Short mmCIF file of C-alpha atoms in Angstrom, two decimals:
data_model
loop_
_atom_site.label_atom_id
_atom_site.label_comp_id
_atom_site.label_asym_id
_atom_site.label_seq_id
_atom_site.Cartn_x
_atom_site.Cartn_y
_atom_site.Cartn_z
CA LEU A 1 313.37 327.27 141.03
CA ALA A 2 310.85 325.17 142.02
CA LEU A 3 313.21 322.28 143.93
CA ALA A 4 315.23 326.72 145.28
CA SER A 5 312.00 327.28 146.67
CA LEU A 6 310.95 323.74 148.00
CA SER A 7 313.82 324.12 150.30
CA VAL A 8 313.36 327.10 151.81
CA SER A 9 309.52 326.32 152.46
CA LEU A 10 311.20 323.33 154.28
CA PHE A 11 314.07 326.18 156.25
CA PHE A 12 311.63 327.77 157.24
CA VAL A 13 309.38 324.61 158.64
CA PHE A 14 312.06 322.35 160.38
CA VAL A 15 313.57 326.52 161.74
CA CYS A 16 309.81 326.61 163.70
CA ARG A 17 309.71 322.75 164.59
CA PHE A 18 312.98 322.65 166.26
CA SER A 19 313.31 325.55 167.41
CA SER A 20 310.20 325.89 169.64
CA ALA A 21 309.40 323.33 170.51
CA PRO A 22 310.09 322.22 174.06
CA LEU A 23 313.56 319.62 174.06
CA THR A 24 313.63 318.38 176.41
CA ARG A 25 315.10 314.51 175.44
CA ARG A 26 318.27 313.53 174.15
CA SER A 27 316.38 312.06 171.34
CA SER A 28 315.04 315.16 170.84
CA TYR A 29 318.05 316.73 169.91
CA VAL A 30 319.23 313.90 167.94
CA GLU A 31 315.95 314.84 166.14
CA ARG A 32 316.98 318.11 165.46
CA ASP A 33 320.62 317.08 164.28
CA HIS A 34 320.01 315.01 162.18
CA MET A 35 316.92 317.05 160.07
CA LEU A 36 319.37 320.63 159.74
CA PHE A 37 322.47 317.57 158.18
CA LEU A 38 319.65 316.82 155.86
CA LEU A 39 318.60 320.10 154.93
CA SER A 40 322.73 321.63 155.55
CA SER A 41 323.24 318.63 152.04
CA VAL A 42 319.69 320.08 150.01
CA LEU A 43 321.07 323.47 150.07
CA ALA A 44 325.07 322.86 150.24
CA SER A 45 323.40 320.81 146.25
CA LEU A 46 321.78 323.91 145.42
CA GLY A 47 325.32 326.11 145.81
CA TRP A 48 324.25 327.05 149.42
CA SER A 49 325.93 327.48 152.98
CA LEU A 50 324.69 325.98 156.13
CA THR A 51 326.00 324.28 158.63
CA ALA A 52 324.91 322.54 160.85
CA THR A 53 326.05 321.61 164.25
CA THR A 54 325.35 318.08 165.07
CA TYR A 55 326.05 316.34 167.96
CA ALA A 56 328.04 313.09 168.43
CA ARG A 57 327.15 313.49 172.48
CA ARG A 58 325.40 315.33 174.59
CA SER A 59 325.38 314.98 178.00
CA GLY A 60 325.25 317.90 180.79
CA THR A 61 327.90 320.49 179.95
CA LEU A 62 329.66 318.48 177.32
CA SER A 63 328.18 318.66 173.86
CA VAL A 64 330.08 316.86 170.83
CA LEU A 65 330.28 317.58 167.60
CA SER A 66 329.43 315.34 164.92
CA GLU A 67 332.80 316.13 164.01
CA ALA A 68 332.76 314.40 160.61
CA ALA A 69 329.51 314.72 159.40
CA MET A 70 330.37 318.81 159.65
CA VAL A 71 332.87 318.17 157.57
CA GLU A 72 330.90 316.67 154.94
CA ALA A 73 327.86 318.79 155.31
CA GLN A 74 330.23 321.88 154.50
CA LYS A 75 330.82 320.47 151.20
CA PHE A 76 334.63 322.24 151.49
CA PRO A 77 336.49 321.97 147.49
CA LEU A 78 339.43 319.66 149.31
CA SER A 79 338.93 317.46 151.92
CA SER A 80 340.14 317.61 155.50
CA GLU A 81 343.17 315.05 154.50
CA ALA A 82 344.49 317.99 151.39
CA LEU A 83 343.86 320.77 153.85
CA VAL A 84 346.15 319.23 156.27
CA ALA A 85 348.78 318.80 153.59
CA LYS A 86 348.62 321.62 152.85
CA VAL A 87 348.41 323.58 156.10
CA GLU A 88 351.84 321.00 156.44
CA ASN A 89 353.27 322.08 153.46
CA PHE A 90 353.14 325.95 154.21
CA ILE A 91 354.63 325.28 157.71
CA GLU A 92 357.17 323.14 156.30
CA ALA A 93 357.45 327.09 154.28
CA GLU A 94 358.47 328.51 157.03
CA TYR A 95 354.94 329.95 156.38
CA GLY A 96 355.30 331.49 153.16
CA LYS A 97 358.37 333.11 154.00
CA ALA A 98 360.39 330.37 151.11
CA ASP A 99 356.88 330.07 149.10
CA ALA A 100 355.09 333.32 148.97
CA SER A 101 352.58 331.80 146.59
CA LEU A 102 350.88 329.52 149.72
CA LEU A 103 350.16 332.90 150.14
CA ALA A 104 346.67 334.26 148.47
CA ALA A 105 346.19 337.92 147.73
CA ASP A 106 343.60 338.66 150.79
CA PHE A 107 345.75 336.98 153.08
CA GLN A 108 346.14 337.77 156.48
CA PHE A 109 348.46 337.35 159.58
CA VAL A 110 346.70 337.88 162.75
CA ALA A 111 348.53 337.40 166.26
CA PRO A 112 348.18 338.04 170.09
CA PHE A 113 350.03 340.84 169.86
CA VAL A 114 350.13 341.54 166.40
CA GLY A 115 347.94 343.00 163.37
CA PRO A 116 345.74 342.36 161.42
CA LEU A 117 349.15 342.48 158.18
CA SER A 118 348.05 342.26 154.65
CA ARG A 119 350.52 339.98 152.46
CA ALA A 120 352.94 342.52 152.08
CA GLU A 121 353.22 343.48 155.46
CA TYR A 122 352.96 340.03 156.93
CA LEU A 123 356.20 339.33 154.36
CA ASP A 124 358.31 342.90 154.71
CA ALA A 125 357.75 341.23 158.46
CA MET A 126 359.31 338.25 157.74
CA SER A 127 361.62 338.88 155.37
CA SER A 128 363.49 341.46 158.36
CA SER A 129 362.69 340.37 161.32
CA LEU A 130 364.57 338.43 164.02
CA ASN A 131 364.75 334.71 163.15
CA PRO A 132 364.84 332.10 165.92
CA VAL A 133 366.82 330.04 164.17
CA ASP A 134 369.67 332.14 164.88
CA GLY A 135 370.68 332.07 168.51
CA PHE A 136 368.02 328.50 168.61
CA PRO A 137 370.08 326.17 165.93
CA ASP A 138 368.11 323.30 166.99
CA VAL A 139 365.39 324.63 167.12
CA VAL A 140 362.30 322.62 166.21
CA GLY A 141 357.46 323.38 166.29
CA ARG A 142 356.51 320.24 167.79
CA GLN A 143 353.33 320.42 166.53
CA PHE A 144 350.95 318.48 166.32
CA GLY A 145 346.60 317.41 167.01
CA PHE A 146 346.08 318.90 163.81
CA THR A 147 342.49 319.59 163.49
CA VAL A 148 339.86 320.28 160.06
CA ASP A 149 337.22 323.06 162.56
CA PRO A 150 334.00 321.36 161.87
CA VAL A 151 332.54 325.07 162.15
CA GLU A 152 334.67 327.91 160.13
CA PRO A 153 335.06 325.22 156.69
CA GLY A 154 338.47 325.21 155.10
CA ARG A 155 340.06 326.52 158.61
CA VAL A 156 342.54 324.22 160.29
CA TRP A 157 344.00 324.53 164.13
CA TRP A 158 347.06 322.78 165.32
CA ILE A 159 349.78 322.45 168.69
CA THR A 160 352.71 323.76 168.61
CA ARG A 161 355.30 323.42 171.86
CA PRO A 162 358.80 324.14 170.23
CA THR A 163 362.41 323.39 171.94
CA GLY A 164 365.74 324.33 171.15
CA THR A 165 369.91 324.67 172.42
CA PHE A 166 370.77 328.87 173.00
CA THR A 167 374.30 327.93 171.03
CA GLY A 168 374.02 331.33 168.57
CA ALA A 169 373.85 334.76 168.96
CA PHE A 170 370.25 336.52 169.18
CA PHE A 171 369.59 339.83 169.08
CA GLY A 172 373.16 340.57 170.68
CA VAL A 173 373.09 338.20 172.88
CA ASP A 174 375.86 334.80 172.64
CA GLY A 175 373.69 332.37 173.65
CA THR A 176 374.27 330.86 176.55
CA GLY A 177 373.36 326.63 175.72
CA ASP A 178 369.78 326.56 177.59
CA VAL A 179 366.95 324.93 176.63
CA ILE A 180 363.37 326.70 175.90
CA GLU A 181 360.64 325.39 176.79
CA THR A 182 357.84 326.99 174.80
CA PRO A 183 354.17 326.60 177.09
CA PRO A 184 352.27 325.19 173.94
CA GLN A 185 350.23 327.67 171.63
CA CYS A 186 347.05 327.75 169.15
CA PHE A 187 347.96 327.66 165.81
CA GLY A 188 345.84 328.37 162.71
CA ALA A 189 345.39 328.91 158.60
CA VAL A 190 342.56 329.29 156.71
CA LEU A 191 342.56 327.85 153.05
CA ASN A 192 340.11 329.25 149.99
CA ASP A 193 338.33 327.27 147.87
CA GLN A 194 342.60 327.21 145.31
CA GLY A 195 344.00 325.68 148.38
CA LEU A 196 345.89 329.55 149.38
CA VAL A 197 345.93 330.37 153.25
CA THR A 198 343.64 333.74 153.70
CA LYS A 199 344.94 334.37 157.34
CA PHE A 200 347.24 332.60 159.84
CA ASN A 201 347.41 332.92 163.33
CA MET A 202 349.59 332.03 166.14
CA GLY A 203 351.04 331.99 168.59
CA SER A 204 347.92 332.13 171.36
CA VAL A 205 349.69 330.37 174.05
CA ILE A 206 346.94 327.56 175.47
CA ASP A 207 348.58 327.33 179.41
CA ARG A 208 351.37 330.24 180.45
CA THR A 209 352.73 328.78 183.69
CA SER A 210 354.05 326.20 181.27
CA GLY A 211 358.06 325.91 179.81
CA ASN A 212 359.70 328.97 181.29
CA THR A 213 359.37 331.99 179.67
CA GLY A 214 357.40 333.42 181.83
CA GLY A 215 355.04 332.47 179.91
CA LEU A 216 355.10 333.70 176.47
CA GLY A 217 354.42 332.17 172.71
CA GLY A 218 355.74 333.49 169.15
CA LEU A 219 359.05 335.52 168.73
CA PHE A 220 358.23 337.22 172.32
CA ALA A 221 359.12 334.14 174.14
CA PHE A 222 362.58 333.74 172.00
CA LEU A 223 364.00 337.60 173.46
CA TRP A 224 362.45 337.49 176.93
CA PHE A 225 364.22 334.18 177.14
CA VAL A 226 367.49 335.48 176.14
CA GLY A 227 366.55 338.70 178.67
CA LYS A 228 366.28 340.95 175.40
CA PRO A 229 362.08 341.35 175.71
CA LEU A 230 361.58 344.50 173.93
CA PRO A 231 360.25 347.52 176.41
CA ILE A 232 356.02 346.88 176.07
CA PRO A 233 353.82 344.60 178.83
CA GLU A 234 353.01 342.76 175.88
CA CYS A 235 356.30 341.15 175.39
CA LYS A 236 356.76 340.17 179.25
CA PRO A 237 355.40 337.81 181.70
CA TYR A 238 351.38 339.03 182.31
CA THR A 239 350.83 340.61 185.94
CA LYS A 240 347.12 341.65 186.51
CA SER A 241 346.09 345.31 185.67
CA LEU A 242 345.25 347.14 188.12
CA GLN A 243 341.80 347.70 187.47
CA PHE A 244 342.16 344.35 187.59
CA ARG A 245 343.08 343.31 191.32
CA LEU A 246 341.12 346.06 192.68
CA LEU A 247 337.89 344.04 190.99
CA SER A 248 339.04 341.45 192.40
CA PHE A 249 340.06 342.77 196.65
CA ILE A 250 336.21 343.60 196.05
CA GLY A 251 334.97 340.32 194.05
CA ASN A 252 337.14 338.40 196.95
CA LEU A 253 335.27 340.66 200.09
CA ALA A 254 332.07 340.69 198.70
CA THR A 255 332.58 336.55 198.90
CA LYS A 256 334.09 336.77 202.55
CA LEU A 257 331.23 339.02 204.04
CA SER A 258 328.77 337.00 202.37
CA LYS A 259 329.81 334.13 203.70
CA GLN A 260 329.87 335.58 207.53
CA ARG A 261 326.96 336.35 207.42
CA LYS A 262 325.00 333.12 206.54
CA ASN A 263 327.41 331.98 209.36
CA THR A 264 326.08 333.97 211.41
CA GLN A 265 322.49 333.37 210.16
CA GLU A 266 322.56 329.98 211.03
CA SER A 267 324.82 330.09 214.32
CA LYS A 268 321.79 332.34 215.35
CA PRO A 269 319.04 330.27 217.90
CA PRO A 270 315.57 329.23 216.51
CA ALA A 271 312.91 332.18 218.06
CA ALA A 272 311.09 331.26 220.98
CA GLY A 273 308.30 329.83 219.68
CA SER A 274 309.34 328.65 216.55
CA SER A 275 309.22 324.96 215.23
#
């Protein structure tokens, strides 16, 4: 109890010291980050959580996190290697479809346009939904860049760029032999202390100008590729809304008028008697 009280007291001292003092030198950032890292370690030993933000490098708008130090300070029961291995097992098991025991009871599926789905809803959808493998037997996910999140404990991120050859029947369309190239997509999973997946995120397109699926990811990409997109805006390539087009027009017009006004003022001859 005394140690806990001391830690709380130190916490307020650090907050007052480093939040109020102006950080005008890089050394100030380093000093603050070091002290916060030490504090988070003390609190973690007491069973409390404080993820201190520490930086490996800061310059201008560049703020590179000290990933290893921050992940270590989280004191998560599973190591980074174990977390990535668990996620790879999850992917290998068809994202839980082939082995539902990998999903926690409070599991949630969250995609850009679908979800959140509960564990039961997700498994039902996975068992009844279309499978791109039916039309693209050689489809591969091409996952890479597995990274443990230094900010959110138990979180793993990765990139995927699925590709495959359309040789089988899919959604009522016969194969054509064309190769699908989906844009790079960000996937993520959160695991609990037991290594079970509590949240799965997928299909977040990073570059919609890449690939040949109209910038779509996930199942929507395959449906659009074979010419059978669902009759909803989310299953079609992105187009600006009327409101966005109007706002862009007004913004461009205001910028143009501002430049014209500035050029006019600069082109005026100086007033008589001015130096």
